[in-house]
Coordinates of C-alpha atoms in Angstrom, one line a residue:
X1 CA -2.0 14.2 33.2
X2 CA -1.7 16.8 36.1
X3 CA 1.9 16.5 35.9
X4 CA 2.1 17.4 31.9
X5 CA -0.9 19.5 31.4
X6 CA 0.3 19.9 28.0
X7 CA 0.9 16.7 26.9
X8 CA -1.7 15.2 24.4
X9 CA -2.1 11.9 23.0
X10 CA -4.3 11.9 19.6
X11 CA -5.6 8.6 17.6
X12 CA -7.7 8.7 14.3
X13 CA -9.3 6.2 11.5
X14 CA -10.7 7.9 8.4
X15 CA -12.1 7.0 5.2
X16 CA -11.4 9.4 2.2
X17 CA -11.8 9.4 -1.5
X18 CA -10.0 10.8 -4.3
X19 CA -11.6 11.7 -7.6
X20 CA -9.2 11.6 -10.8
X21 CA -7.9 15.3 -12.1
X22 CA -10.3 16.4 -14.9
X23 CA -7.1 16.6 -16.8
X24 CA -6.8 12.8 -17.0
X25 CA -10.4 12.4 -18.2
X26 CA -11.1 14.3 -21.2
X27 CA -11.1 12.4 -24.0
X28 CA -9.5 13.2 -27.8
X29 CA -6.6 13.6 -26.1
X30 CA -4.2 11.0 -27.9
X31 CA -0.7 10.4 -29.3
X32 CA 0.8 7.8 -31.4
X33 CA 4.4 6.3 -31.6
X34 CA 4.9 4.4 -34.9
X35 CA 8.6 3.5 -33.5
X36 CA 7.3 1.6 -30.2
X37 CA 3.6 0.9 -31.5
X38 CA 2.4 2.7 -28.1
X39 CA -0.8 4.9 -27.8
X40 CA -0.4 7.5 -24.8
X41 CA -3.6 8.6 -23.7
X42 CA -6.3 9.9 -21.2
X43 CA -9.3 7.4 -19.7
X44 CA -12.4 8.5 -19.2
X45 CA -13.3 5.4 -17.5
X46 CA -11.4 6.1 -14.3
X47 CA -12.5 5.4 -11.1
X48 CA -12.4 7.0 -8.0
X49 CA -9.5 6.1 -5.2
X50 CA -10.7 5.1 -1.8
X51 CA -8.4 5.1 1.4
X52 CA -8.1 4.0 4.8
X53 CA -6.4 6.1 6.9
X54 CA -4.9 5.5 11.1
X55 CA -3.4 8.3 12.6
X56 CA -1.8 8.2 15.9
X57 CA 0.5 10.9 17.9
X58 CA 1.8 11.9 20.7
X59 CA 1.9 16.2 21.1
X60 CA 3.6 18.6 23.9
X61 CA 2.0 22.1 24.5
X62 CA 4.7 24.7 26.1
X63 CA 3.3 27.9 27.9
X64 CA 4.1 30.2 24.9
X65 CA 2.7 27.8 22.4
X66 CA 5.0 25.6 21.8
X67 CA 4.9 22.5 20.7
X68 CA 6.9 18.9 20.4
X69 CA 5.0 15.9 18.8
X70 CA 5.9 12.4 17.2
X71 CA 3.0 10.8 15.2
X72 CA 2.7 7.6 13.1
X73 CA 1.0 6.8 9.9
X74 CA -0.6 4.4 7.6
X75 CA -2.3 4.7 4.2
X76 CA -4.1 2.0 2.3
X77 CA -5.5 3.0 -1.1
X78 CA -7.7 0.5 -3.4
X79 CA -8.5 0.9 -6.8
X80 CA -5.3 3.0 -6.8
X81 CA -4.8 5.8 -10.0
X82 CA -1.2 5.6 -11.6
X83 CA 0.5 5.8 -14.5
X84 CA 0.5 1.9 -16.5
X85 CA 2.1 0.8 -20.2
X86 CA -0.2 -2.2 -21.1
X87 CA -1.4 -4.6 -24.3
X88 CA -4.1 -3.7 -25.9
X89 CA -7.5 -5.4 -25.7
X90 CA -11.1 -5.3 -27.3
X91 CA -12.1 -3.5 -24.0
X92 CA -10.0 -0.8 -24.1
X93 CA -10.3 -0.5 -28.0
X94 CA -14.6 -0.2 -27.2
X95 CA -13.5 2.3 -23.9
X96 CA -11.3 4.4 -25.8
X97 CA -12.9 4.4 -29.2
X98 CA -9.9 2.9 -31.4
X99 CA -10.1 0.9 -34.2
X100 CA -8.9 -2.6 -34.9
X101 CA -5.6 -1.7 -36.2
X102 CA -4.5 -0.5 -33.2
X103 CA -5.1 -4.4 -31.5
X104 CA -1.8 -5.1 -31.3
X105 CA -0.6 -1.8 -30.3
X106 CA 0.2 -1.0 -26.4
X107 CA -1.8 2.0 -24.3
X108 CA -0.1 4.2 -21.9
X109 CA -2.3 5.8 -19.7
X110 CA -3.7 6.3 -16.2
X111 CA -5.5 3.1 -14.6
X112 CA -7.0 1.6 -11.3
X113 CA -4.3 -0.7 -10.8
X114 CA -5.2 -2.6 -8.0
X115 CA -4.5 -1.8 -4.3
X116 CA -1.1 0.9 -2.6
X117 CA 0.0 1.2 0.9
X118 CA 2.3 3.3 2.7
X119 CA 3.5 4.0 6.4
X120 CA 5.7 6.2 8.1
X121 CA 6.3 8.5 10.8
X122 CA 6.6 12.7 11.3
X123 CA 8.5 14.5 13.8
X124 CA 7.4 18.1 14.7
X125 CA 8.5 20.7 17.0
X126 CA 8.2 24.9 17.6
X127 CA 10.0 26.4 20.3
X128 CA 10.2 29.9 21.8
X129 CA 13.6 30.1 23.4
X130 CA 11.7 32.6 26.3
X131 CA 10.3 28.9 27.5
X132 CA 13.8 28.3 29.1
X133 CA 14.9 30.1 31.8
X134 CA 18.6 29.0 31.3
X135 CA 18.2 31.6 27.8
X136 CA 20.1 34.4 28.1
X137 CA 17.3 37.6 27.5
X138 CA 18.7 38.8 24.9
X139 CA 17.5 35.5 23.0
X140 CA 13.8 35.8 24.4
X141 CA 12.8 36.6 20.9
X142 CA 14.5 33.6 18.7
X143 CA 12.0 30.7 17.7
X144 CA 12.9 27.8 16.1
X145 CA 10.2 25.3 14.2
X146 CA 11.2 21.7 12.2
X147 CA 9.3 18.9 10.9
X148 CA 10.1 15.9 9.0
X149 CA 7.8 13.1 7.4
X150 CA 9.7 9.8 6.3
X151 CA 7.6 7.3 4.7
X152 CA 9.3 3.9 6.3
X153 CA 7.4 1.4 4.1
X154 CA 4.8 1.3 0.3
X155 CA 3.9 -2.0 -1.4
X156 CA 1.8 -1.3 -4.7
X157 CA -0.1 -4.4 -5.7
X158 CA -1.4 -4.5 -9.2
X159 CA -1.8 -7.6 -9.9
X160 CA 1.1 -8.7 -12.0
X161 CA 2.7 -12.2 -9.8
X162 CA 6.0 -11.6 -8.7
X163 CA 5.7 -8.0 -9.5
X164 CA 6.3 -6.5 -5.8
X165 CA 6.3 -2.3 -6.2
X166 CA 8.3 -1.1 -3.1
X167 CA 8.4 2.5 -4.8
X168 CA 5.6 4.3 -6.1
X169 CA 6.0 7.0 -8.9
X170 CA 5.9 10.6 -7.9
X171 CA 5.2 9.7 -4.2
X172 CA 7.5 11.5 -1.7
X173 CA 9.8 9.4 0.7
X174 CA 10.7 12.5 2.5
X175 CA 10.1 15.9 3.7
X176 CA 12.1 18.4 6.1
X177 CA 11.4 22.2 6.8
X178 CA 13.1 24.0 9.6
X179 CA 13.6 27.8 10.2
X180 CA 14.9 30.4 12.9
X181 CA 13.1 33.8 13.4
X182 CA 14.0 36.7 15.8
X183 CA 11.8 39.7 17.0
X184 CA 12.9 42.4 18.6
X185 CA 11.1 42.9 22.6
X186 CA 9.7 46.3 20.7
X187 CA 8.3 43.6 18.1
X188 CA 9.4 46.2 15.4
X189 CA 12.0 44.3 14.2
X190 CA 11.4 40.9 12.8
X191 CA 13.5 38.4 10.7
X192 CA 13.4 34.4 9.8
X193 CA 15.3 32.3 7.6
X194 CA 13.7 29.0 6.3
X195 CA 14.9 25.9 4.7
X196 CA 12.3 23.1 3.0
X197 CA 13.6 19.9 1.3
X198 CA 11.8 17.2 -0.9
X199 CA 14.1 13.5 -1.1
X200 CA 14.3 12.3 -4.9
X201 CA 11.3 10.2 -6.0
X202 CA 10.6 7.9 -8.8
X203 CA 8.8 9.2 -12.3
X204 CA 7.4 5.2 -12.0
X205 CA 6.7 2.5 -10.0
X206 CA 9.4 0.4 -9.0
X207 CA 9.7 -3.5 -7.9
X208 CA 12.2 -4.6 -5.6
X209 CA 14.9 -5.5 -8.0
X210 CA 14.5 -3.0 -10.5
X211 CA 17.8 -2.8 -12.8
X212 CA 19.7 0.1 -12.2
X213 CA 18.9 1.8 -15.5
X214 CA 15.4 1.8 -14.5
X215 CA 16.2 3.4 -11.0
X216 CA 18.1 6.4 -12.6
X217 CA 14.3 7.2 -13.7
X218 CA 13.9 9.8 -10.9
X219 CA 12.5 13.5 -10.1
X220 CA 15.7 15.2 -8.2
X221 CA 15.6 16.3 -4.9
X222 CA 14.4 20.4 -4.2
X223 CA 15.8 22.1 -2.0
X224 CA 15.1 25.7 -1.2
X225 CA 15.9 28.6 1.4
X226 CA 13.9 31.9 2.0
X227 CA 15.0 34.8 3.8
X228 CA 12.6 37.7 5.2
X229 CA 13.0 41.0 7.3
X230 CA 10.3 43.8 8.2
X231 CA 10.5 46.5 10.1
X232 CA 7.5 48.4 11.6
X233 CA 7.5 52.3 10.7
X234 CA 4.4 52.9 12.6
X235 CA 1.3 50.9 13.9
X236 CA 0.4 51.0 9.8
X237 CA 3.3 51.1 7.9
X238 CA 6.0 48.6 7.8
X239 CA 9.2 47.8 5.4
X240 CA 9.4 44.3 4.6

């Protein structure tokens, strides 16, 4: 656009695949609860997840590098790896070598369940103050960055009627960073101050109209702040 030389729109479809950690798939790796007659253990007979991903965005380049975008996502994951609690049964006995007394036990372990998806949006932006003239100089060297991902929407769909999952365990619903940094016109000076938050998410998947007990079931949120300064001695040496 010769009016907004900087202005960028981006669009992508990709297809990706994600192999189950080795942790999950060594085998011998089982424990027994007499009291709920459940077996928690690894599979080795997990399969890989596939996913289709669209991207879209729209990005803003400034002089000094700045940059302002707004992008939309979507994520749709088959044979999906999560955490499950199910009956036993003569297949899984065979797959994970147990014997017959254990047929009336329940497994807890990882599993393809059936198919996830997830869509949201991010907001992004990094900003040298030096791009508006209306700045007073003595703020030429204060940047500012930010982004935020919000997943809007998930489904999980494994296969159980009526069993709609509107949360999925350990994903995410949202992320923020942000932070302020100032250097000195000398650029011998430099300091920055940074903030990054993670929203509360689920330890398991979650339908619709869980009971509340089962929604207390969550990781907390983190938050966390960092603070640097540095000071350059000479064109080698500097105090951070």
């Amino acid at each position: 656009d010769p009016g907004l030389p900087g202005l960028q729109l981006r669009a992508s479809y990709t297809e990706a695949i994600g192999r189950p950690n080795l942790s999950d798939l060594l085998p011998n790796n089982v424990t027994e609860n007499e009291t709920t007659r459940t077996i928690a253990t690894n599979r080795a007979g997990l399969l890989p997840q596939r996913s289709r991903n669209l991207d879209g965005s729209v990005e803003y380049y400034t002089r000094t590098a700045g940059q302002w975008s707004a992008g939309w996502f979507s994520r749709e994951v088959s044979q999906y790896i999560t955490s499950a609690t199910s009956a036993m049964t003569p297949a899984l006995l065979a797959e994970l070598n147990l014997g017959s007394q254990y047929a009336n036990w329940q497994v807890a372990t990882k599993s393809n369940l059936g198919r996830a998806t997830w869509s949201g949006y991010e907001l992004s932006v990094r900003q040298a103050l030096r791009d508006w003239t209306w700045v007073p100089k003595t703020l030429h060297g204060v940047a500012i960055w930010a982004n935020t991902t919000h997943i809007a929407e998930m489904e999980g769909n494994f296969g159980t009627p009526g069993a709609k999952i509107t949360e999925l365990a350990k994903v995410v619903p949202e992320l923020f960073n942000a932070g302020v940094s100032y250097r000195t016109p000398d650029v011998k000076f430099f300091v920055q101050v940074s903030t990054n938050y993670q929203a509360a998410r689920p330890t398991q998947n979650l339908p619709a109209a869980a009971a509340t007990p089962q929604r207390i079931q969550r990781q907390e949120d983190y938050k966390f702040w960092n603070m640097e300064a540095s000071y350059r001695l000479t064109g080698r040496v500097r105090l951070t």
